[in-house]
Short mmCIF file of C-alpha atoms in Angstrom, two decimals:
data_model
loop_
_atom_site.label_atom_id
_atom_site.label_comp_id
_atom_site.label_asym_id
_atom_site.label_seq_id
_atom_site.Cartn_x
_atom_site.Cartn_y
_atom_site.Cartn_z
CA MET A 29 -37.63 26.35 29.40
CA LEU A 30 -39.44 26.20 25.78
CA HIS A 31 -36.97 25.32 22.99
CA VAL A 32 -38.60 24.98 19.42
CA GLN A 33 -36.15 22.67 17.76
CA GLY A 34 -34.12 23.96 14.47
CA ALA A 35 -35.81 26.44 12.32
CA GLN A 36 -39.02 24.97 12.87
CA SER A 37 -41.36 27.47 14.43
CA ILE A 38 -44.04 26.82 16.86
CA LEU A 39 -46.89 26.95 14.73
CA GLY A 40 -44.82 24.29 12.42
CA LYS A 41 -44.38 24.80 8.82
CA ASN A 42 -46.34 23.56 5.85
CA ASP A 43 -43.28 21.62 5.15
CA GLY A 44 -42.49 19.56 7.60
CA ALA A 45 -42.42 18.66 11.16
CA SER A 46 -42.64 20.39 13.99
CA GLY A 47 -41.51 19.91 17.82
CA ILE A 48 -41.16 21.75 20.93
CA VAL A 49 -38.54 20.40 23.55
CA ILE A 50 -39.34 20.28 27.17
CA ASN A 51 -36.55 19.46 29.95
CA ASP A 52 -35.92 20.83 33.54
CA ILE A 53 -32.26 18.68 33.60
CA PRO A 54 -30.19 16.87 30.54
CA GLN A 55 -31.84 13.24 31.72
CA ALA A 56 -35.65 14.29 31.50
CA ARG A 57 -35.48 15.90 28.44
CA TRP A 58 -39.13 15.19 26.16
CA LYS A 59 -40.21 16.19 22.71
CA ILE A 60 -43.54 16.73 21.56
CA SER A 61 -43.88 16.47 17.54
CA THR A 62 -45.99 16.57 14.72
CA GLY A 63 -45.49 14.98 10.90
CA GLY A 64 -46.97 12.76 9.01
CA TYR A 65 -50.57 13.61 10.54
CA ALA A 66 -49.10 12.07 13.89
CA LEU A 67 -48.46 13.39 17.20
CA THR A 68 -45.51 12.09 19.29
CA PHE A 69 -44.17 12.06 22.46
CA ASN A 70 -40.32 11.08 22.07
CA LYS A 71 -37.56 10.86 25.38
CA HIS A 72 -34.21 11.98 25.10
CA ASN A 73 -31.52 8.98 25.60
CA SER A 74 -28.88 10.70 26.77
CA ALA A 75 -27.52 13.54 29.28
CA SER A 76 -25.60 14.76 26.58
CA ASP A 77 -26.65 18.55 24.87
CA GLU A 78 -26.86 16.45 21.21
CA TYR A 79 -30.64 16.03 19.93
CA SER A 80 -30.31 13.68 17.69
CA THR A 81 -30.60 10.17 20.29
CA TRP A 82 -34.29 10.20 20.88
CA SER A 83 -36.89 7.19 21.63
CA GLU A 84 -40.35 7.63 20.82
CA LYS A 85 -42.86 6.41 23.69
CA VAL A 86 -46.05 7.75 22.50
CA ARG A 87 -48.28 7.93 19.53
CA ILE A 88 -51.30 9.11 18.16
CA ASP A 89 -51.77 8.85 14.54
CA GLN A 90 -54.31 10.31 11.89
CA ASN A 91 -56.91 7.96 12.73
CA GLY A 92 -57.04 8.86 16.18
CA ASN A 93 -55.04 5.82 17.46
CA VAL A 94 -52.86 5.26 20.76
CA GLY A 95 -49.70 3.72 20.23
CA ILE A 96 -47.71 3.20 23.70
CA GLY A 97 -44.29 1.27 22.68
CA THR A 98 -45.02 1.36 18.74
CA ALA A 99 -45.15 3.68 15.83
CA SER A 100 -47.97 2.10 14.32
CA PRO A 101 -51.10 1.62 16.85
CA GLY A 102 -53.25 -1.12 15.33
CA ALA A 103 -55.79 -0.19 17.35
CA THR A 104 -57.44 2.50 19.49
CA LEU A 105 -55.29 2.06 22.57
CA ASP A 106 -52.07 -0.48 21.55
CA ILE A 107 -49.43 -0.93 23.97
CA TYR A 108 -45.97 -2.95 22.76
CA ARG A 109 -43.30 -3.76 25.38
CA SER A 110 -40.30 -4.43 22.85
CA ASP A 111 -38.13 -6.54 25.65
CA ASN A 112 -39.06 -9.46 28.44
CA SER A 113 -37.83 -7.19 31.26
CA GLU A 114 -40.91 -6.43 32.66
CA GLU A 115 -44.48 -7.72 32.35
CA THR A 116 -47.14 -5.78 30.32
CA VAL A 117 -49.22 -4.32 32.63
CA LEU A 118 -52.59 -1.96 32.14
CA ARG A 119 -53.33 -0.71 35.43
CA LEU A 120 -57.07 0.50 35.93
CA ARG A 121 -57.52 1.82 39.66
CA GLY A 122 -60.16 3.94 41.02
CA GLN A 123 -59.77 5.66 44.79
CA ALA A 124 -62.50 3.00 46.85
CA GLN A 125 -62.17 -0.76 46.49
CA GLY A 126 -63.96 -2.15 43.35
CA THR A 127 -64.26 1.30 41.43
CA GLY A 128 -61.40 0.56 38.23
CA ARG A 129 -63.18 -1.30 36.01
CA LEU A 130 -62.64 -2.86 32.33
CA PHE A 131 -65.65 -2.68 29.84
CA VAL A 132 -65.01 -5.13 26.79
CA GLY A 133 -68.38 -5.38 24.37
CA GLN A 134 -70.97 -2.90 22.86
CA SER A 135 -72.83 -1.96 26.23
CA VAL A 136 -70.89 0.07 29.11
CA SER A 137 -73.87 -1.55 31.58
CA TYR A 138 -71.87 -4.97 31.34
CA GLY A 139 -68.80 -5.79 33.03
#
């Protein structure tokens, strides 16, 4: 199902944001939209048919920075958890033991 919200076209407009709504059930409704030189992924917060209750989950800004849980990423990857219900975890995994790696620094030859 492809639903383009409001009077927007799938190709967008020159004077505002465009969006595509994707859902298979009301509780699993997502919107991918553009606006202000950013690409955002939003989750619908209600089972109602109302399209006004969205929560931004991921943003790619005009500089290519990716924000998860933040609308203003301040780094290449900026992860923010606004509540203290769980730890904020960055998981790097590979199929075999020891293949999930995080490289910090100027060279990928050091880890």
